[in-house]
């Protein structure tokens, strides 16, 4: 077995020439991403304040209600852990205004006895909204 010393290895055998020449492009992109990330973290790219939703009509008091102070409507209607409309907690409230949930269908399919398609309103209509 031949053991080579570091002085015997050519630099071209360690790093590919194209990769070596493109290192500045990598550093340029990495620096740009770091600057953008820093500005975002400092709040420079934050969207406007999310607007709270409106109260649902016809909501009745629950038998399980407590006498604690209620969470403000704005906090309830804007805080979100779902990222379909953005990665920040306020993004869904900010960007979901154009979302149209009706007409919306729910399909029950797969390993079921009676596959069917239901309209969202048909599923919600028989139930009273409860606090």
PDB file of C-alpha atoms in Angstrom:
ATOM      1  CA  UNK A   1       0.000   0.000   0.000  1.00  0.00           C
ATOM      2  CA  UNK A   2       1.346   3.404  -0.975  1.00  0.00           C
ATOM      3  CA  UNK A   3       0.875   6.180   1.560  1.00  0.00           C
ATOM      4  CA  UNK A   4       1.127   9.609   0.019  1.00  0.00           C
ATOM      5  CA  UNK A   5       2.122  12.742   1.874  1.00  0.00           C
ATOM      6  CA  UNK A   6       0.010  15.885   1.605  1.00  0.00           C
ATOM      7  CA  UNK A   7       2.750  17.570  -0.424  1.00  0.00           C
ATOM      8  CA  UNK A   8       2.457  14.783  -3.028  1.00  0.00           C
ATOM      9  CA  UNK A   9      -1.292  15.372  -3.676  1.00  0.00           C
ATOM     10  CA  UNK A  10      -2.136  17.919  -6.352  1.00  0.00           C
ATOM     11  CA  UNK A  11      -4.863  20.436  -5.490  1.00  0.00           C
ATOM     12  CA  UNK A  12      -6.717  19.408  -8.659  1.00  0.00           C
ATOM     13  CA  UNK A  13      -7.184  15.940  -7.126  1.00  0.00           C
ATOM     14  CA  UNK A  14      -8.845  17.403  -4.014  1.00  0.00           C
ATOM     15  CA  UNK A  15     -11.363  19.863  -5.483  1.00  0.00           C
ATOM     16  CA  UNK A  16     -12.869  19.866  -8.941  1.00  0.00           C
ATOM     17  CA  UNK A  17     -11.777  22.928 -10.966  1.00  0.00           C
ATOM     18  CA  UNK A  18     -15.358  24.072 -11.764  1.00  0.00           C
ATOM     19  CA  UNK A  19     -16.341  23.818  -8.111  1.00  0.00           C
ATOM     20  CA  UNK A  20     -13.205  25.728  -7.095  1.00  0.00           C
ATOM     21  CA  UNK A  21     -13.964  28.533  -9.578  1.00  0.00           C
ATOM     22  CA  UNK A  22     -17.626  28.772  -8.486  1.00  0.00           C
ATOM     23  CA  UNK A  23     -16.880  29.236  -4.784  1.00  0.00           C
ATOM     24  CA  UNK A  24     -17.313  32.993  -5.121  1.00  0.00           C
ATOM     25  CA  UNK A  25     -20.808  32.522  -6.554  1.00  0.00           C
ATOM     26  CA  UNK A  26     -21.663  30.350  -3.550  1.00  0.00           C
ATOM     27  CA  UNK A  27     -20.315  32.955  -1.122  1.00  0.00           C
ATOM     28  CA  UNK A  28     -22.226  35.729  -2.934  1.00  0.00           C
ATOM     29  CA  UNK A  29     -25.529  33.817  -2.720  1.00  0.00           C
ATOM     30  CA  UNK A  30     -24.938  32.783   0.912  1.00  0.00           C
ATOM     31  CA  UNK A  31     -24.166  36.388   1.882  1.00  0.00           C
ATOM     32  CA  UNK A  32     -27.313  37.621   0.123  1.00  0.00           C
ATOM     33  CA  UNK A  33     -29.456  35.059   1.914  1.00  0.00           C
ATOM     34  CA  UNK A  34     -27.869  36.028   5.221  1.00  0.00           C
ATOM     35  CA  UNK A  35     -28.643  39.721   4.633  1.00  0.00           C
ATOM     36  CA  UNK A  36     -32.252  38.994   3.640  1.00  0.00           C
ATOM     37  CA  UNK A  37     -32.680  36.719   6.659  1.00  0.00           C
ATOM     38  CA  UNK A  38     -31.283  39.395   8.934  1.00  0.00           C
ATOM     39  CA  UNK A  39     -33.619  42.059   7.554  1.00  0.00           C
ATOM     40  CA  UNK A  40     -36.589  39.708   7.894  1.00  0.00           C
ATOM     41  CA  UNK A  41     -35.620  38.899  11.472  1.00  0.00           C
ATOM     42  CA  UNK A  42     -35.335  42.618  12.241  1.00  0.00           C
ATOM     43  CA  UNK A  43     -38.900  43.139  11.016  1.00  0.00           C
ATOM     44  CA  UNK A  44     -38.073  44.964   7.798  1.00  0.00           C
ATOM     45  CA  UNK A  45     -40.059  42.541   5.598  1.00  0.00           C
ATOM     46  CA  UNK A  46     -42.968  41.940   7.955  1.00  0.00           C
ATOM     47  CA  UNK A  47     -46.435  42.211   6.366  1.00  0.00           C
ATOM     48  CA  UNK A  48     -49.040  44.588   7.751  1.00  0.00           C
ATOM     49  CA  UNK A  49     -51.022  43.762  10.860  1.00  0.00           C
ATOM     50  CA  UNK A  50     -53.553  41.006  10.272  1.00  0.00           C
ATOM     51  CA  UNK A  51     -57.206  41.933  10.559  1.00  0.00           C
ATOM     52  CA  UNK A  52     -59.457  40.074  12.977  1.00  0.00           C
ATOM     53  CA  UNK A  53     -62.434  38.166  11.613  1.00  0.00           C
ATOM     54  CA  UNK A  54     -66.051  38.839  12.466  1.00  0.00           C
ATOM     55  CA  UNK A  55     -68.121  37.047  15.082  1.00  0.00           C
ATOM     56  CA  UNK A  56     -70.297  34.205  13.873  1.00  0.00           C
ATOM     57  CA  UNK A  57     -74.036  34.879  14.090  1.00  0.00           C
ATOM     58  CA  UNK A  58     -76.274  32.617  16.178  1.00  0.00           C
ATOM     59  CA  UNK A  59     -73.606  31.158  18.474  1.00  0.00           C
ATOM     60  CA  UNK A  60     -75.199  29.931  21.718  1.00  0.00           C
ATOM     61  CA  UNK A  61     -73.643  29.788  25.178  1.00  0.00           C
ATOM     62  CA  UNK A  62     -72.203  26.364  26.012  1.00  0.00           C
ATOM     63  CA  UNK A  63     -73.164  24.388  29.112  1.00  0.00           C
ATOM     64  CA  UNK A  64     -69.423  24.014  29.696  1.00  0.00           C
ATOM     65  CA  UNK A  65     -68.626  27.747  29.702  1.00  0.00           C
ATOM     66  CA  UNK A  66     -66.453  29.214  32.445  1.00  0.00           C
ATOM     67  CA  UNK A  67     -66.335  32.671  33.985  1.00  0.00           C
ATOM     68  CA  UNK A  68     -62.793  33.426  32.813  1.00  0.00           C
ATOM     69  CA  UNK A  69     -61.897  36.413  30.681  1.00  0.00           C
ATOM     70  CA  UNK A  70     -62.331  35.500  27.034  1.00  0.00           C
ATOM     71  CA  UNK A  71     -59.422  35.612  24.631  1.00  0.00           C
ATOM     72  CA  UNK A  72     -59.740  38.754  22.464  1.00  0.00           C
ATOM     73  CA  UNK A  73     -61.447  38.149  19.099  1.00  0.00           C
ATOM     74  CA  UNK A  74     -58.416  39.464  17.195  1.00  0.00           C
ATOM     75  CA  UNK A  75     -56.105  36.909  18.852  1.00  0.00           C
ATOM     76  CA  UNK A  76     -58.523  34.054  18.195  1.00  0.00           C
ATOM     77  CA  UNK A  77     -59.122  34.882  14.553  1.00  0.00           C
ATOM     78  CA  UNK A  78     -55.551  35.716  13.505  1.00  0.00           C
ATOM     79  CA  UNK A  79     -53.318  33.216  15.354  1.00  0.00           C
ATOM     80  CA  UNK A  80     -52.696  30.190  13.174  1.00  0.00           C
ATOM     81  CA  UNK A  81     -50.390  27.171  12.990  1.00  0.00           C
ATOM     82  CA  UNK A  82     -51.391  26.140   9.466  1.00  0.00           C
ATOM     83  CA  UNK A  83     -49.088  27.248   6.690  1.00  0.00           C
ATOM     84  CA  UNK A  84     -51.191  27.000   3.537  1.00  0.00           C
ATOM     85  CA  UNK A  85     -51.079  30.803   3.167  1.00  0.00           C
ATOM     86  CA  UNK A  86     -47.637  31.564   4.595  1.00  0.00           C
ATOM     87  CA  UNK A  87     -45.040  30.513   7.143  1.00  0.00           C
ATOM     88  CA  UNK A  88     -45.655  33.149   9.847  1.00  0.00           C
ATOM     89  CA  UNK A  89     -48.444  32.855  12.379  1.00  0.00           C
ATOM     90  CA  UNK A  90     -50.157  35.986  11.024  1.00  0.00           C
ATOM     91  CA  UNK A  91     -49.807  35.108   7.322  1.00  0.00           C
ATOM     92  CA  UNK A  92     -53.000  33.037   6.998  1.00  0.00           C
ATOM     93  CA  UNK A  93     -55.101  35.863   8.443  1.00  0.00           C
ATOM     94  CA  UNK A  94     -53.332  38.312   6.147  1.00  0.00           C
ATOM     95  CA  UNK A  95     -53.436  36.371   2.881  1.00  0.00           C
ATOM     96  CA  UNK A  96     -56.507  34.153   3.067  1.00  0.00           C
ATOM     97  CA  UNK A  97     -59.013  36.889   2.219  1.00  0.00           C
ATOM     98  CA  UNK A  98     -59.454  35.637  -1.362  1.00  0.00           C
ATOM     99  CA  UNK A  99     -60.014  32.036  -0.215  1.00  0.00           C
ATOM    100  CA  UNK A 100     -63.536  30.838  -1.126  1.00  0.00           C
ATOM    101  CA  UNK A 101     -64.689  27.925   1.082  1.00  0.00           C
ATOM    102  CA  UNK A 102     -68.040  27.689  -0.703  1.00  0.00           C
ATOM    103  CA  UNK A 103     -69.007  25.789  -2.759  1.00  0.00           C
ATOM    104  CA  UNK A 104     -66.871  23.137  -1.109  1.00  0.00           C
ATOM    105  CA  UNK A 105     -67.330  19.389  -1.200  1.00  0.00           C
ATOM    106  CA  UNK A 106     -66.065  16.718   1.198  1.00  0.00           C
ATOM    107  CA  UNK A 107     -65.425  13.295  -0.358  1.00  0.00           C
ATOM    108  CA  UNK A 108     -65.698  10.160   1.782  1.00  0.00           C
ATOM    109  CA  UNK A 109     -63.901   7.458  -0.148  1.00  0.00           C
ATOM    110  CA  UNK A 110     -61.491   4.580   0.220  1.00  0.00           C
ATOM    111  CA  UNK A 111     -62.299   1.583   2.402  1.00  0.00           C
ATOM    112  CA  UNK A 112     -65.834   2.639   3.345  1.00  0.00           C
ATOM    113  CA  UNK A 113     -69.167   0.883   2.773  1.00  0.00           C
ATOM    114  CA  UNK A 114     -70.879   3.902   1.217  1.00  0.00           C
ATOM    115  CA  UNK A 115     -68.545   6.329  -0.534  1.00  0.00           C
ATOM    116  CA  UNK A 116     -70.195   9.700  -1.030  1.00  0.00           C
ATOM    117  CA  UNK A 117     -69.561  13.368  -1.708  1.00  0.00           C
ATOM    118  CA  UNK A 118     -71.103  15.879   0.703  1.00  0.00           C
ATOM    119  CA  UNK A 119     -71.516  19.607   0.392  1.00  0.00           C
ATOM    120  CA  UNK A 120     -69.885  21.481   3.291  1.00  0.00           C
ATOM    121  CA  UNK A 121     -73.140  23.264   4.104  1.00  0.00           C
ATOM    122  CA  UNK A 122     -74.947  19.907   4.373  1.00  0.00           C
ATOM    123  CA  UNK A 123     -72.467  18.873   7.064  1.00  0.00           C
ATOM    124  CA  UNK A 124     -72.702  22.145   9.000  1.00  0.00           C
ATOM    125  CA  UNK A 125     -76.444  22.884   8.717  1.00  0.00           C
ATOM    126  CA  UNK A 126     -77.774  20.290  11.226  1.00  0.00           C
ATOM    127  CA  UNK A 127     -75.413  21.526  13.975  1.00  0.00           C
ATOM    128  CA  UNK A 128     -75.680  24.701  16.028  1.00  0.00           C
ATOM    129  CA  UNK A 129     -72.448  26.629  16.422  1.00  0.00           C
ATOM    130  CA  UNK A 130     -71.409  26.539  20.061  1.00  0.00           C
ATOM    131  CA  UNK A 131     -69.113  28.775  22.059  1.00  0.00           C
TER     132      UNK A 131
END
